[in-house]
Coordinates of C-alpha atoms and ligand atoms in Angstrom, one line a residue:
M408 CA 3.2 -57.9 165.2
K409 CA 1.6 -54.5 164.6
K410 CA -0.6 -54.0 161.6
E411 CA -1.9 -50.5 160.5
Y412 CA -5.0 -49.8 158.4
K413 CA -4.8 -46.2 157.2
F414 CA -7.7 -44.1 156.0
K415 CA -7.7 -40.9 153.9
K416 CA -7.1 -37.6 155.6
D417 CA -10.6 -36.3 155.0
F418 CA -12.4 -39.5 155.9
F419 CA -15.8 -38.8 157.6
W420 CA -15.8 -40.2 161.1
G421 CA -19.0 -39.9 163.1
S422 CA -22.3 -41.4 164.1
A423 CA -26.0 -41.3 163.3
I424 CA -29.2 -40.7 165.2
S425 CA -32.8 -40.2 164.1
A426 CA -35.4 -37.6 165.4
L427 CA -38.0 -40.2 166.5
Q428 CA -35.4 -42.1 168.6
T429 CA -33.6 -39.3 170.3
E430 CA -35.3 -35.9 170.3
G431 CA -38.1 -36.4 172.8
A432 CA -40.7 -33.6 173.2
H433 CA -42.6 -35.9 170.9
L434 CA -45.9 -34.0 171.0
E435 CA -44.5 -30.8 172.5
M436 CA -43.2 -27.6 170.9
G437 CA -45.9 -27.8 168.3
K438 CA -45.0 -31.2 166.9
G439 CA -47.7 -33.0 165.0
K440 CA -48.6 -36.7 165.4
T441 CA -46.9 -39.5 163.5
T442 CA -48.0 -43.1 163.1
W443 CA -45.9 -44.0 166.1
D444 CA -48.0 -41.8 168.3
I445 CA -51.1 -43.4 167.1
W446 CA -49.7 -46.9 167.6
M447 CA -48.4 -46.1 171.1
E448 CA -51.9 -44.7 172.1
K449 CA -53.5 -47.9 170.8
D450 CA -51.1 -50.5 172.0
P451 CA -48.4 -49.3 174.4
D452 CA -47.6 -52.9 175.4
R453 CA -46.3 -53.6 172.0
F454 CA -43.1 -51.7 172.9
F455 CA -40.5 -53.3 175.1
G456 CA -41.3 -52.5 178.7
G457 CA -44.3 -50.5 177.5
E458 CA -42.0 -47.5 176.9
G459 CA -42.7 -45.0 174.3
N460 CA -40.5 -42.2 173.0
A461 CA -42.1 -39.2 174.7
V462 CA -38.8 -38.2 176.2
A463 CA -36.5 -40.5 174.2
V464 CA -33.0 -39.3 175.2
D465 CA -34.1 -35.6 175.2
F466 CA -31.7 -34.6 172.5
I467 CA -33.7 -31.5 172.0
N468 CA -32.4 -30.2 175.3
F469 CA -29.1 -32.1 175.5
Y470 CA -27.8 -31.3 172.0
K471 CA -25.1 -28.8 173.0
D472 CA -23.6 -31.2 175.6
D473 CA -23.9 -34.0 173.1
I474 CA -22.0 -32.0 170.5
K475 CA -19.2 -31.3 173.0
M476 CA -18.9 -35.1 173.5
M477 CA -19.0 -35.7 169.7
K478 CA -16.0 -33.4 169.5
E479 CA -14.3 -35.3 172.3
I480 CA -14.7 -38.6 170.6
G481 CA -13.3 -37.3 167.3
H482 CA -16.4 -36.7 165.2
N483 CA -16.0 -34.6 162.1
S484 CA -19.5 -35.4 160.8
F485 CA -22.8 -36.5 162.2
R486 CA -26.2 -37.6 160.7
F487 CA -29.5 -36.6 162.2
S488 CA -33.0 -36.5 160.8
I489 CA -35.5 -33.7 160.7
A490 CA -38.9 -34.7 162.0
W491 CA -41.4 -33.9 159.3
T492 CA -44.2 -33.2 161.8
R493 CA -42.0 -31.0 164.0
L494 CA -41.2 -28.8 161.0
I495 CA -44.7 -29.0 159.4
P496 CA -47.1 -30.2 162.1
N497 CA -49.9 -30.7 159.7
P498 CA -48.5 -31.3 156.1
L499 CA -52.1 -30.8 154.7
T500 CA -51.9 -27.1 155.7
G501 CA -48.2 -26.7 155.2
E502 CA -47.8 -24.3 158.1
I503 CA -44.3 -24.1 159.3
N504 CA -43.5 -24.4 163.0
D505 CA -41.0 -21.6 163.8
V506 CA -39.9 -23.3 167.1
A507 CA -38.7 -26.3 164.9
V508 CA -37.0 -24.0 162.5
K509 CA -35.1 -22.4 165.4
F510 CA -34.2 -25.8 166.9
Y511 CA -32.8 -27.3 163.7
N512 CA -31.0 -24.0 162.9
D513 CA -29.4 -23.9 166.3
L514 CA -28.4 -27.6 166.1
I515 CA -26.8 -27.1 162.6
D516 CA -25.0 -23.9 163.8
E517 CA -23.6 -25.7 166.9
L518 CA -22.4 -28.6 164.8
L519 CA -20.7 -26.2 162.3
A520 CA -19.2 -24.1 165.1
N521 CA -17.6 -27.4 166.3
K522 CA -16.4 -28.3 162.8
I523 CA -18.7 -31.2 162.5
E524 CA -20.3 -31.6 159.1
P525 CA -24.1 -32.1 159.4
F526 CA -25.5 -34.9 157.3
V527 CA -29.3 -34.4 157.2
C528 CA -31.9 -37.1 156.5
L529 CA -35.5 -36.1 155.6
F530 CA -37.3 -39.3 156.5
H531 CA -36.4 -41.8 159.1
F532 CA -39.6 -43.9 159.6
D533 CA -41.7 -41.1 161.0
M534 CA -44.8 -40.9 158.8
P535 CA -47.1 -38.0 159.7
A536 CA -50.5 -39.4 160.9
A537 CA -52.2 -37.1 158.4
M538 CA -50.2 -38.6 155.6
Q539 CA -50.9 -42.1 156.7
D540 CA -54.6 -41.2 156.5
L541 CA -54.0 -40.5 152.9
G542 CA -52.4 -43.9 152.5
G543 CA -48.8 -43.3 153.4
W544 CA -46.3 -44.3 150.8
E545 CA -49.0 -46.1 148.9
S546 CA -50.5 -42.8 148.0
K547 CA -49.0 -40.7 145.2
E548 CA -50.7 -37.7 146.9
V549 CA -48.3 -38.1 149.8
L550 CA -45.3 -37.8 147.4
K551 CA -46.5 -34.2 146.6
Y552 CA -46.5 -33.3 150.3
F553 CA -43.1 -35.0 150.9
N554 CA -41.7 -32.9 148.1
I555 CA -43.1 -29.7 149.6
Y556 CA -41.5 -30.6 152.9
A557 CA -38.2 -31.5 151.3
K558 CA -38.1 -28.2 149.4
K559 CA -38.8 -26.3 152.6
C560 CA -35.9 -28.0 154.3
F561 CA -33.6 -27.1 151.4
E562 CA -34.8 -23.5 151.5
L563 CA -34.5 -23.2 155.3
F564 CA -31.2 -25.1 155.9
G565 CA -29.6 -25.7 152.5
D566 CA -27.4 -22.7 152.9
K567 CA -25.6 -24.4 155.8
V568 CA -26.1 -28.1 155.1
K569 CA -24.1 -29.7 152.3
Y570 CA -25.1 -33.3 152.5
W571 CA -28.7 -34.4 152.3
F572 CA -30.5 -37.7 152.3
T573 CA -34.1 -38.4 151.2
H574 CA -34.8 -41.6 153.1
N575 CA -33.3 -43.8 155.8
E576 CA -33.7 -47.5 154.9
P577 CA -36.9 -47.1 152.8
I578 CA -37.3 -50.9 152.6
V579 CA -37.9 -51.1 156.4
P580 CA -41.3 -49.4 156.5
I581 CA -42.3 -51.8 153.6
E582 CA -41.1 -54.8 155.6
G583 CA -42.7 -53.5 158.7
C584 CA -46.1 -52.3 157.4
Y585 CA -46.6 -54.7 154.5
L586 CA -44.6 -57.9 155.0
Y587 CA -43.6 -58.8 158.5
N588 CA -46.0 -57.0 160.8
F589 CA -43.6 -54.8 162.9
H590 CA -44.7 -51.3 161.9
Y591 CA -48.1 -49.7 162.3
P592 CA -50.6 -49.9 160.6
F593 CA -49.8 -53.6 159.8
I594 CA -51.3 -53.8 156.3
N595 CA -49.8 -57.2 155.5
D596 CA -50.3 -57.2 151.7
F597 CA -47.4 -58.0 149.4
K598 CA -48.9 -56.3 146.3
R599 CA -49.7 -53.1 148.2
G600 CA -46.2 -53.2 149.7
V601 CA -44.7 -53.3 146.2
Q602 CA -46.7 -50.3 145.3
A603 CA -45.5 -48.5 148.4
A604 CA -41.9 -49.4 147.6
Y605 CA -42.3 -48.1 144.1
N606 CA -43.8 -44.9 145.3
T607 CA -41.0 -44.4 147.8
I608 CA -38.4 -44.8 145.0
L609 CA -40.4 -42.3 143.0
S610 CA -40.5 -39.9 146.0
N611 CA -36.7 -40.1 146.2
A612 CA -36.4 -39.1 142.5
I613 CA -39.0 -36.3 142.7
V614 CA -37.1 -34.8 145.7
I615 CA -33.8 -35.1 143.8
R616 CA -35.4 -33.4 140.9
T617 CA -36.4 -30.5 143.1
F618 CA -32.9 -30.4 144.6
K619 CA -31.4 -30.2 141.1
E620 CA -33.9 -27.5 140.0
M621 CA -33.0 -25.4 143.0
K622 CA -29.3 -25.7 142.2
A623 CA -30.0 -24.8 138.6
E624 CA -31.9 -21.7 139.6
G625 CA -29.3 -20.7 142.2
T626 CA -31.5 -21.1 145.3
L627 CA -29.1 -24.0 146.4
K628 CA -25.4 -23.8 146.2
N629 CA -23.8 -25.9 143.5
D630 CA -21.7 -28.1 145.7
R631 CA -24.7 -29.5 147.6
E632 CA -25.1 -33.2 147.3
I633 CA -28.1 -35.5 147.8
G634 CA -28.3 -39.2 148.4
I635 CA -30.3 -42.0 150.0
I636 CA -29.5 -44.3 152.9
L637 CA -30.1 -48.0 152.1
S638 CA -29.9 -51.0 154.4
L639 CA -27.9 -53.4 152.2
T640 CA -28.0 -56.9 153.7
P641 CA -26.3 -59.2 151.2
S642 CA -27.6 -62.7 150.8
Y643 CA -25.4 -65.8 151.0
P644 CA -26.6 -69.3 149.9
R645 CA -26.3 -72.3 152.2
D646 CA -24.5 -74.3 149.6
L647 CA -22.6 -72.8 146.8
N648 CA -22.9 -76.0 144.8
N649 CA -26.6 -76.3 145.1
P650 CA -28.3 -74.5 142.2
E651 CA -31.6 -74.3 144.2
D652 CA -29.9 -72.5 147.1
L653 CA -28.1 -70.2 144.6
K654 CA -31.4 -69.3 143.0
A655 CA -33.1 -68.7 146.3
S656 CA -30.3 -66.5 147.5
K657 CA -30.3 -64.5 144.3
I658 CA -34.0 -63.8 144.6
C659 CA -33.5 -62.8 148.2
H660 CA -30.7 -60.5 147.2
D661 CA -32.8 -59.0 144.4
F662 CA -35.6 -58.2 146.9
F663 CA -33.5 -56.8 149.7
V664 CA -30.5 -55.2 147.9
R665 CA -31.2 -54.6 144.1
S666 CA -34.8 -53.5 144.6
F667 CA -33.9 -50.0 145.8
L668 CA -30.2 -49.8 144.8
D669 CA -30.8 -50.2 141.1
P670 CA -33.4 -47.5 140.6
C671 CA -31.8 -45.1 143.0
V672 CA -28.2 -45.4 141.6
L673 CA -28.7 -46.7 138.1
G674 CA -32.1 -45.1 137.4
E675 CA -33.6 -48.5 136.3
F676 CA -35.4 -51.2 138.1
N677 CA -33.8 -54.6 138.3
K678 CA -34.9 -56.7 135.3
D679 CA -35.0 -60.1 137.1
L680 CA -37.0 -58.7 140.0
N681 CA -39.4 -57.0 137.5
K682 CA -39.9 -60.4 135.8
L683 CA -40.6 -62.1 139.1
L684 CA -43.1 -59.5 140.1
K685 CA -44.8 -59.6 136.7
D686 CA -45.0 -63.4 136.8
H687 CA -46.8 -63.2 140.1
N688 CA -49.1 -60.3 139.2
L689 CA -47.4 -58.0 141.7
M690 CA -46.4 -55.1 139.5
P691 CA -47.2 -51.7 140.9
E692 CA -49.2 -49.1 139.0
Y693 CA -46.8 -46.7 137.2
K694 CA -46.6 -44.2 134.4
E695 CA -43.9 -43.9 131.8
E696 CA -43.3 -40.3 132.8
E697 CA -42.6 -41.5 136.3
L698 CA -40.0 -43.9 135.1
L699 CA -38.3 -41.0 133.3
I700 CA -38.2 -39.0 136.5
I701 CA -36.5 -42.0 138.2
K702 CA -34.1 -42.4 135.3
E703 CA -33.1 -38.8 135.3
N704 CA -32.8 -38.2 139.0
T705 CA -30.4 -40.7 140.6
V706 CA -28.4 -40.0 143.8
D707 CA -25.1 -38.3 144.1
F708 CA -24.0 -40.2 147.1
L709 CA -25.0 -43.4 148.8
G710 CA -25.3 -44.2 152.5
I711 CA -25.0 -47.8 153.3
N712 CA -26.4 -49.3 156.5
Y713 CA -25.0 -52.7 157.3
Y714 CA -25.6 -54.8 160.4
F715 CA -26.0 -58.5 159.3
P716 CA -26.0 -60.8 156.3
R717 CA -28.9 -62.9 155.1
R718 CA -28.3 -66.7 155.0
V719 CA -30.6 -68.4 152.5
K720 CA -31.6 -71.9 151.4
A721 CA -34.0 -73.2 148.9
K722 CA -37.6 -73.4 150.1
E723 CA -38.4 -76.7 151.8
I724 CA -42.2 -76.5 151.7
K725 CA -43.7 -74.4 148.9
D726 CA -46.2 -71.7 149.8
E727 CA -49.6 -72.2 148.3
K728 CA -49.8 -68.5 147.7
V729 CA -47.1 -65.9 147.2
T730 CA -47.3 -63.7 150.3
G731 CA -43.9 -62.0 150.4
P732 CA -40.2 -62.5 149.5
H733 CA -40.1 -65.5 151.9
S734 CA -42.4 -67.4 149.5
F735 CA -39.2 -67.8 147.4
Y736 CA -36.6 -68.8 150.0
D737 CA -36.1 -70.0 153.5
D738 CA -33.8 -68.5 156.1
Y739 CA -30.8 -70.6 157.0
E740 CA -29.1 -70.7 160.3
M741 CA -25.4 -71.3 159.5
P742 CA -23.7 -73.6 162.0
G743 CA -20.9 -71.9 163.9
R744 CA -21.9 -68.4 162.9
K745 CA -20.8 -65.4 165.0
F746 CA -23.8 -64.1 166.7
N747 CA -24.9 -61.1 168.8
Q748 CA -27.2 -62.9 171.2
D749 CA -28.6 -59.6 172.6
R750 CA -29.9 -58.3 169.2
G751 CA -30.3 -61.7 167.5
W752 CA -28.2 -60.8 164.5
E753 CA -25.4 -62.6 162.9
I754 CA -22.0 -60.8 162.9
F755 CA -20.3 -61.1 159.6
E756 CA -17.9 -58.3 158.9
K757 CA -17.0 -59.5 155.5
G758 CA -20.5 -58.5 154.4
V759 CA -19.6 -54.9 154.4
Y760 CA -16.6 -55.6 152.1
D761 CA -18.8 -57.6 149.8
I762 CA -21.3 -54.7 149.5
L763 CA -18.6 -52.1 148.8
I764 CA -17.0 -54.3 146.1
D765 CA -20.5 -54.8 144.6
I766 CA -21.0 -51.1 144.5
K767 CA -17.6 -50.6 142.9
N768 CA -18.1 -53.2 140.3
N769 CA -21.8 -52.9 139.5
Y770 CA -22.9 -49.4 140.5
G771 CA -20.2 -47.2 138.8
N772 CA -18.3 -47.0 142.1
I773 CA -20.6 -44.2 143.2
K774 CA -19.4 -42.2 146.2
S775 CA -20.6 -44.0 149.4
Y776 CA -20.1 -44.1 153.1
I777 CA -21.1 -46.5 155.8
S778 CA -24.0 -44.6 157.3
E779 CA -24.9 -47.1 160.0
N780 CA -23.2 -50.1 161.6
G781 CA -23.1 -51.0 165.2
M782 CA -23.9 -53.4 168.0
G783 CA -26.9 -53.4 170.2
R784 CA -26.2 -54.8 173.7
H785 CA -29.0 -55.7 176.0
G786 CA -28.2 -54.0 179.3
G787 CA -24.7 -54.7 178.0
D788 CA -23.1 -51.6 179.2
E789 CA -24.0 -52.2 182.8
R790 CA -22.5 -55.6 182.3
D791 CA -19.3 -53.9 181.1
T792 CA -19.1 -51.3 183.9
D793 CA -16.1 -51.7 186.2
E794 CA -15.7 -50.7 189.9
N795 CA -14.6 -47.2 188.8
G796 CA -17.7 -46.7 186.7
S797 CA -15.9 -47.0 183.4
I798 CA -17.9 -48.7 180.7
N799 CA -15.5 -51.1 179.0
D800 CA -17.6 -52.1 175.9
D801 CA -14.8 -54.1 174.3
A802 CA -17.3 -56.2 172.3
R803 CA -18.4 -53.1 170.6
I804 CA -14.8 -52.0 169.9
E805 CA -14.1 -55.3 168.4
F806 CA -17.2 -55.2 166.3
V807 CA -16.4 -51.8 164.9
K808 CA -12.7 -52.5 164.4
D809 CA -13.4 -55.7 162.5
H810 CA -15.9 -53.9 160.2
L811 CA -13.5 -51.0 159.7
I812 CA -10.7 -53.4 158.6
M813 CA -13.0 -54.8 156.0
I814 CA -14.0 -51.3 154.8
N815 CA -10.3 -50.5 154.6
N816 CA -9.7 -53.6 152.5
A817 CA -12.4 -52.6 150.1
I818 CA -11.0 -49.0 149.9
E819 CA -7.5 -50.5 149.2
E820 CA -9.2 -52.4 146.3
G821 CA -10.6 -49.2 144.9
S822 CA -14.0 -48.7 146.7
N823 CA -15.1 -45.0 146.8
C824 CA -16.1 -45.3 150.4
V825 CA -15.5 -41.9 152.1
G826 CA -16.7 -42.4 155.7
Y827 CA -18.0 -44.4 158.6
H828 CA -20.8 -43.5 161.0
M829 CA -21.6 -45.8 163.8
W830 CA -25.1 -46.4 165.0
S831 CA -25.3 -44.6 167.3
L832 CA -24.0 -41.5 169.0
M833 CA -25.8 -42.4 172.2
D834 CA -28.0 -45.2 173.5
N835 CA -31.5 -44.4 172.3
W836 CA -35.1 -45.5 171.9
S837 CA -35.7 -48.1 169.2
M838 CA -38.8 -48.7 167.1
S839 CA -38.6 -52.5 167.6
N840 CA -37.1 -52.7 171.1
A841 CA -37.6 -49.4 172.9
F842 CA -34.7 -49.1 175.3
K843 CA -33.8 -52.8 175.4
N844 CA -30.6 -52.6 173.5
R845 CA -27.9 -50.0 173.9
Y846 CA -26.0 -48.9 170.8
G847 CA -24.1 -45.7 171.7
F848 CA -20.6 -44.4 172.0
L849 CA -22.3 -42.5 174.9
F850 CA -24.0 -44.2 177.7
V851 CA -27.3 -42.6 178.7
D852 CA -28.0 -43.0 182.3
R853 CA -31.8 -43.4 182.5
E854 CA -31.8 -43.6 186.2
N855 CA -29.9 -40.4 186.6
G856 CA -31.5 -37.6 184.5
L857 CA -30.3 -39.0 181.2
K858 CA -26.8 -38.0 181.9
R859 CA -24.3 -39.0 179.2
K860 CA -21.0 -40.7 179.8
I861 CA -18.4 -41.6 177.1
K862 CA -17.8 -45.4 176.9
K863 CA -14.5 -47.0 176.1
S864 CA -15.6 -47.4 172.5
G865 CA -15.9 -43.6 172.3
Y866 CA -12.4 -43.0 173.5
W867 CA -11.2 -45.7 171.2
M868 CA -12.9 -44.0 168.3
A869 CA -11.4 -40.6 169.2
E870 CA -7.9 -42.2 168.7
V871 CA -8.9 -43.8 165.4
A872 CA -10.4 -40.6 164.0
K873 CA -7.4 -38.5 165.2
N874 CA -4.8 -40.8 163.6
N875 CA -7.0 -41.8 160.7
K876 CA -5.9 -45.4 161.2
I877 CA -6.5 -48.6 163.1
V878 CA -3.6 -50.2 164.7
E879 CA -4.0 -53.9 165.4
V880 CA -1.6 -55.8 167.5
E881 CA -1.5 -59.5 166.7
Ligands
LIG789 C1 -31.4 -49.3 161.6 C2 -32.2 -48.1 161.8 O1 -32.0 -50.3 160.8 O2 -31.1 -50.1 162.8 C3 -32.2 -47.5 163.2 O3 -31.9 -47.1 160.9 C4 -32.3 -48.6 164.2 O4 -33.3 -46.6 163.3 C5 -31.0 -49.5 164.1 O5 -32.4 -48.2 165.6 C6 -30.9 -50.6 165.1 O6 -32.0 -51.5 165.1 P1 -32.8 -51.8 166.3 O7 -34.1 -52.5 165.8 O8 -32.0 -52.7 167.2 O9 -33.1 -50.5 167.0

């Protein structure tokens, strides 16, 4: 039996990368330092294999060849991020790096010449060191500099770039820096994390206000759109009949999904989460006028990153002190779950359907697209290589296909999801795992001058994108 899942004619097919993970030339061509450079200098062993991102996958030199391959695998759109400290090496002085202006202009031109729509993100985890010295997202001062940087990007590239994103997964630096100790400078303080999260949300709204002002005064074309990329990891309780599990799961969902989604899409903070924060003396400092900015400047477009669900159960041993979201729930390992051993993440494709239906029902069915989804395989691609050198990454194809079918189901039920970008175009450097896991449609041969090679998943995606459909043979 053959079953077809059709997508709309103008569905966005593509992939995503970030500057920090792919560009290379990390302190060359005038680039200023980020917190990652500081961390690598201090503690290189913290990165898998002691490998930093000095060269990453040298996208800065390979981009033309990479765009050719994007074309070959059917991309009509592609997300990359601008590195704040490449464009403005020292945000305190604001001086623009012309070499960076040229690089990003060339990149955008090359994409457009190949009929690939650029999606541009302003911030993908790469905090300038000078901004961290001011307090990073904890400091409202940094918001001013972020807005200056954003405005510069709109002025320089807004003529050519239609789709903009303020942040990629803004909750991750909060988790990494303030909750779970995996991003420098390891502040580990829940209350300060809540302040940084609030400020990040405010920064999103301030930048959107600038974007709108530029449209109103005619310095940006009217059809330009701005959004945010959120990692939406829905929570599922261990036992649907256990009220304590349900309560724990709801709190977890409020923390990891509603926290950013509500203010960025609806313009208001989630009331239950607010109450919980108030009850535990965790509320951030805020001003009424800031709440108004957040209310009036919500996103046009939502990027959804989805990798795994959260399984939750009621807390078994109560924490003496509230130190983070985990003071309200325990993680639950569901027996029989599908699991990607290499990355340590559960595979649950229905999660993406659940998110899209939630967005449809509770967030005005705002226009969205899947901005990241994918499968990290540890050395997996060598494992998949056959005697002719073809990389048969069937596990990745299955992963993407199963998620796309769920996305298709949600669209059939009315979801306004307009695209799918896989993480990632090519294997790249990761903040948590350096080069341990491979994610790409393109294999990057690190033993052989970083040469790229299209994997089977890339050829498979080319067919899907060309035909706008998935064909499943049962
Ligand atoms: C997303 C990030 O959360 O997951 C990417 O936006 C990241 O930057 C990707 O690389 C995969 O996660 P990891 O930790 O395996 O690299």
